[in-house]
mmCIF file with all atom_site columns, C-alpha atoms in Angstrom:
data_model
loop_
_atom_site.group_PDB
_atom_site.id
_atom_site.type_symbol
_atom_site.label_atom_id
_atom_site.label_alt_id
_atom_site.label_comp_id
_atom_site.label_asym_id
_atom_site.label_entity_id
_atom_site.label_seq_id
_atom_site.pdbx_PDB_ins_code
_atom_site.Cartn_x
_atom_site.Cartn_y
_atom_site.Cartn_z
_atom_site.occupancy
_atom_site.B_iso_or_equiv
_atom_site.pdbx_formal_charge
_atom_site.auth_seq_id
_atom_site.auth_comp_id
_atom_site.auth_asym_id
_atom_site.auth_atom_id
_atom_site.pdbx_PDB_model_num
ATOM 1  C CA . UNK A 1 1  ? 18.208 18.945 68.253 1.00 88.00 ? 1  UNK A CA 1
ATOM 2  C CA . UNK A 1 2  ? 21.524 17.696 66.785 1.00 91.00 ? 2  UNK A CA 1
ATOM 3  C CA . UNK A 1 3  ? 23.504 18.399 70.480 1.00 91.00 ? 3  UNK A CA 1
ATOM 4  C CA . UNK A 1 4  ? 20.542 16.870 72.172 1.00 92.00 ? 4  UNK A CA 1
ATOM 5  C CA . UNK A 1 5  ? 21.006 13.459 70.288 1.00 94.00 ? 5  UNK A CA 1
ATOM 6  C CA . UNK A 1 6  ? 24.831 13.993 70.723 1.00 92.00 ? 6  UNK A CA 1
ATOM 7  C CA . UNK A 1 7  ? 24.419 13.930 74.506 1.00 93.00 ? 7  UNK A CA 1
ATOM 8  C CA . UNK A 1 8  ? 21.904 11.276 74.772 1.00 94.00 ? 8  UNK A CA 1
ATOM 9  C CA . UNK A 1 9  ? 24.574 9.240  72.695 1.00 95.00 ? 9  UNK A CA 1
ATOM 10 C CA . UNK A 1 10 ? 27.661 10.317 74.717 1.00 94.00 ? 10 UNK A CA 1
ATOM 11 C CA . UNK A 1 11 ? 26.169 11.070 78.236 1.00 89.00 ? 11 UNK A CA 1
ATOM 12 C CA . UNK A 1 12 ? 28.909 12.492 80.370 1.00 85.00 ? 12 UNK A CA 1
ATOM 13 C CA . UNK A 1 13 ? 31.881 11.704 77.805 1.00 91.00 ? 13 UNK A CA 1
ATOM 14 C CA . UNK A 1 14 ? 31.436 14.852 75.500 1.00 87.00 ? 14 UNK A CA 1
ATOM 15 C CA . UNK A 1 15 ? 30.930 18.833 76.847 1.00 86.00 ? 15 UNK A CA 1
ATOM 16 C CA . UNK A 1 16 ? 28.461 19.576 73.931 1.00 89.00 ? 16 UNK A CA 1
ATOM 17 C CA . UNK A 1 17 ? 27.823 23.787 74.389 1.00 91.00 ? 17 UNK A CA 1
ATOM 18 C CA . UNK A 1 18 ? 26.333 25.838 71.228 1.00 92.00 ? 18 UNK A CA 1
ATOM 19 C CA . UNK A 1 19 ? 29.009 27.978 69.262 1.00 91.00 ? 19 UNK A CA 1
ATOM 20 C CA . UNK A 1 20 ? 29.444 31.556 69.995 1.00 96.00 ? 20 UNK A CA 1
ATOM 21 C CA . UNK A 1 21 ? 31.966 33.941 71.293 1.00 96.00 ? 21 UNK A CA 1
ATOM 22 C CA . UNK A 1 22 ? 31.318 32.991 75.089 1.00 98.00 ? 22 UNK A CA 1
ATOM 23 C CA . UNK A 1 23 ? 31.414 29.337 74.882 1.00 97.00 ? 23 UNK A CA 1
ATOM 24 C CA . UNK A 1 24 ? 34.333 28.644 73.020 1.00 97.00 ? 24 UNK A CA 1
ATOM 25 C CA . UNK A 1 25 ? 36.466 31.245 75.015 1.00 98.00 ? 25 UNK A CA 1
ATOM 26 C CA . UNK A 1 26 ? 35.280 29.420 78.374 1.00 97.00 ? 26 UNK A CA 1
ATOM 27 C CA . UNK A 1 27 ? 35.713 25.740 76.641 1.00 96.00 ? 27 UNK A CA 1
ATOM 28 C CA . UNK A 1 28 ? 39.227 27.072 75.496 1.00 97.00 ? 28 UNK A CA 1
ATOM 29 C CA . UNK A 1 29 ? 40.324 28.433 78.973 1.00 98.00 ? 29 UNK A CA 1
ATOM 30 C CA . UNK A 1 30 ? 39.095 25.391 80.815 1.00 96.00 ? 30 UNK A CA 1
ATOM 31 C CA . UNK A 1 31 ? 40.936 22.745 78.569 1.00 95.00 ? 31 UNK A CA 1
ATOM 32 C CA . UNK A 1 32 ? 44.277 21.624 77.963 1.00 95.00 ? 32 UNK A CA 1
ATOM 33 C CA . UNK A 1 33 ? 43.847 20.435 74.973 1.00 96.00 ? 33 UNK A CA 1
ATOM 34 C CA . UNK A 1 34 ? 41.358 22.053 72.298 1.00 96.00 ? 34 UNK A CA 1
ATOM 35 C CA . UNK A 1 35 ? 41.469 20.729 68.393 1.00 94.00 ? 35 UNK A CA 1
ATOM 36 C CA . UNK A 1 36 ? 40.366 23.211 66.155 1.00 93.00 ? 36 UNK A CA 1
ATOM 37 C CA . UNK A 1 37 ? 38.519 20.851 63.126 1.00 92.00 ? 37 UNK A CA 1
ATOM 38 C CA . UNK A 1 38 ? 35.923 22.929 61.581 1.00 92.00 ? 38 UNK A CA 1
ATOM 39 C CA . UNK A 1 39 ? 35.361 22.454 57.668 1.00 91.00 ? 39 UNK A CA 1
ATOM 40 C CA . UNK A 1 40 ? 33.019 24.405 55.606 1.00 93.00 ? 40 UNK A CA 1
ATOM 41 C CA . UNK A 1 41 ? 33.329 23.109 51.873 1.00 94.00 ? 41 UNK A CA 1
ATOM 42 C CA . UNK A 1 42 ? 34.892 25.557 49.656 1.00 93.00 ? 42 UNK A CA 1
ATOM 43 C CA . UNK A 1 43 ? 35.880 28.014 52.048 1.00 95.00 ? 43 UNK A CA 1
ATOM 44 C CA . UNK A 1 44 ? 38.505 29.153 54.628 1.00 92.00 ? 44 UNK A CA 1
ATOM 45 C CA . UNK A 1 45 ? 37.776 27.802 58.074 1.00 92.00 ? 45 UNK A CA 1
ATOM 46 C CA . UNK A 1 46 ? 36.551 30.614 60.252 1.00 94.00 ? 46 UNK A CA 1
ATOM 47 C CA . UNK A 1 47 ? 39.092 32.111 63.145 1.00 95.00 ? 47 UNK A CA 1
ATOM 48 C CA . UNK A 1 48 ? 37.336 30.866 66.221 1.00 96.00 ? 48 UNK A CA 1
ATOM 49 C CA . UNK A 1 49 ? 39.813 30.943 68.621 1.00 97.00 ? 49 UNK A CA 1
ATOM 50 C CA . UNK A 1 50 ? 41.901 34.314 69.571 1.00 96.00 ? 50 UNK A CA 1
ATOM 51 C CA . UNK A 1 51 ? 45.054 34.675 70.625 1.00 94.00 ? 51 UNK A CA 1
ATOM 52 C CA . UNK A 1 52 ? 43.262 36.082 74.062 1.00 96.00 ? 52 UNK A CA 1
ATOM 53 C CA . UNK A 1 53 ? 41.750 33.079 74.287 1.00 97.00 ? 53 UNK A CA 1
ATOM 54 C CA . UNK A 1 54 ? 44.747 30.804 73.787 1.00 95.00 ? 54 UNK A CA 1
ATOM 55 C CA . UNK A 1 55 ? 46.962 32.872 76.342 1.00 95.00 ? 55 UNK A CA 1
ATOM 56 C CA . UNK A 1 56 ? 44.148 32.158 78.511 1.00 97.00 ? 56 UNK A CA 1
ATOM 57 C CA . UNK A 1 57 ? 44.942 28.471 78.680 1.00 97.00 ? 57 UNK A CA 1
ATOM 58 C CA . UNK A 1 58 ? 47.472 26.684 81.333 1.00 96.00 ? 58 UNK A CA 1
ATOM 59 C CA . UNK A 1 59 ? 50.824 26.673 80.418 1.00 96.00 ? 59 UNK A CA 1
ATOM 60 C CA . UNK A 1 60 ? 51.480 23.058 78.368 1.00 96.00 ? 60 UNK A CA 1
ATOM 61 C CA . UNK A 1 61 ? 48.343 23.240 77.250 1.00 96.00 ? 61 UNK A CA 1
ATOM 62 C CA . UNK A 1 62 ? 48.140 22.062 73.116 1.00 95.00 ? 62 UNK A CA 1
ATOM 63 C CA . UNK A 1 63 ? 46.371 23.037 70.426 1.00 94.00 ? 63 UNK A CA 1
ATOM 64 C CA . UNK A 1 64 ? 45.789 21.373 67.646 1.00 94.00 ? 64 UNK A CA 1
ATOM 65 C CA . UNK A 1 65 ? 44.799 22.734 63.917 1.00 92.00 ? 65 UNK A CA 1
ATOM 66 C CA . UNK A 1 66 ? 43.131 19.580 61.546 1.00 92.00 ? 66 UNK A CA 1
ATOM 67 C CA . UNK A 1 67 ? 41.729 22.733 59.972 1.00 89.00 ? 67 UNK A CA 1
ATOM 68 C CA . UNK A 1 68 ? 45.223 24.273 59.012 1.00 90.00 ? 68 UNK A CA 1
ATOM 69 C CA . UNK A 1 69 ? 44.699 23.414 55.534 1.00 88.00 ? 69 UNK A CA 1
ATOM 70 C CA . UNK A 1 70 ? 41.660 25.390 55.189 1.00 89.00 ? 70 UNK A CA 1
ATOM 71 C CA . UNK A 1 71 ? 43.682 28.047 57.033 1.00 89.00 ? 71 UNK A CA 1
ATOM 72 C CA . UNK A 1 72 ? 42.693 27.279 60.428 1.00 92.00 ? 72 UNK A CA 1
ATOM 73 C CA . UNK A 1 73 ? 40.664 28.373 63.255 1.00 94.00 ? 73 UNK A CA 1
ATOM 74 C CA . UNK A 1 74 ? 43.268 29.808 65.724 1.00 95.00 ? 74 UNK A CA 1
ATOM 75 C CA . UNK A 1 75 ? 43.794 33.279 64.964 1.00 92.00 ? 75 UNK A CA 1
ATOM 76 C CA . UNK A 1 76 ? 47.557 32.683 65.923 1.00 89.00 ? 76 UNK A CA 1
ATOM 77 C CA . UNK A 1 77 ? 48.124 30.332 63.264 1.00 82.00 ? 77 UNK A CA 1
ATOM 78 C CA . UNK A 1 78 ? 50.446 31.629 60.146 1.00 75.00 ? 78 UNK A CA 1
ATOM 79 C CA . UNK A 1 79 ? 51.884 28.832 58.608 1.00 64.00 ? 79 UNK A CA 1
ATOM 80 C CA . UNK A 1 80 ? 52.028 25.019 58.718 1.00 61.00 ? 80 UNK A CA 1
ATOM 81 C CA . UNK A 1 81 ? 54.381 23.093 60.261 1.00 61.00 ? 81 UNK A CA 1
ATOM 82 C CA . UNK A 1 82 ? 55.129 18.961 60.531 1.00 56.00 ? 82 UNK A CA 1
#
C-alpha cells in the first residue's frame, strides 16, 4: 500500500521496487549512484548491499552510506571516513 501511494505521489520521478535480494542487486547494478539510508531504531543497519553487487556497478559510480553510523548497509564498508 505504502509504495502504491509513493508512486501515485511521485509518478515517474522515483523507481519504487519491494526489498529483497533480487531487487536491490538489479537497482544497484543499474545506478550510478545508490545511497544506502536505512535506520532501524536501536539496532545496526542491515548489510544490504554486497560487495558483488557494488563491483557490479559502472566504474565512477558512488555510493553513499547516511547509515554508516548505524554501521551501514554496504557490506564493504569498515570504517568512516570525512
Amino acid at each position: 500500500e505504502r509504495l502504491r501511494q509513493l508512486d501515485d505521489i511521485f509518478g515517474n520521478q522515483v523507481k519504487t521496487l519491494m526489498s529483497n535480494p533480487y531487487n536491490i542487486a538489479e537497482a544497484v547494478r543499474e545506478s550510478d549512484l545508490v545511497i544506502g539510508a536505512v535506520l532501524i531504531p536501536g539496532a545496526k543497519a542491515p548489510k544490504l548491499v554486497t560487495e558483488e553487487m557494488i563491483q557490479s556497478m559502472e566504474q565512477g559510480s558512488v555510493v553513499v552510506d547516511i547509515a554508516i553510523d548505524q554501521g551501514g548497509i554496504f557490506e564493504t564498508t569498515d570504517r568512516i571516513t570525512t
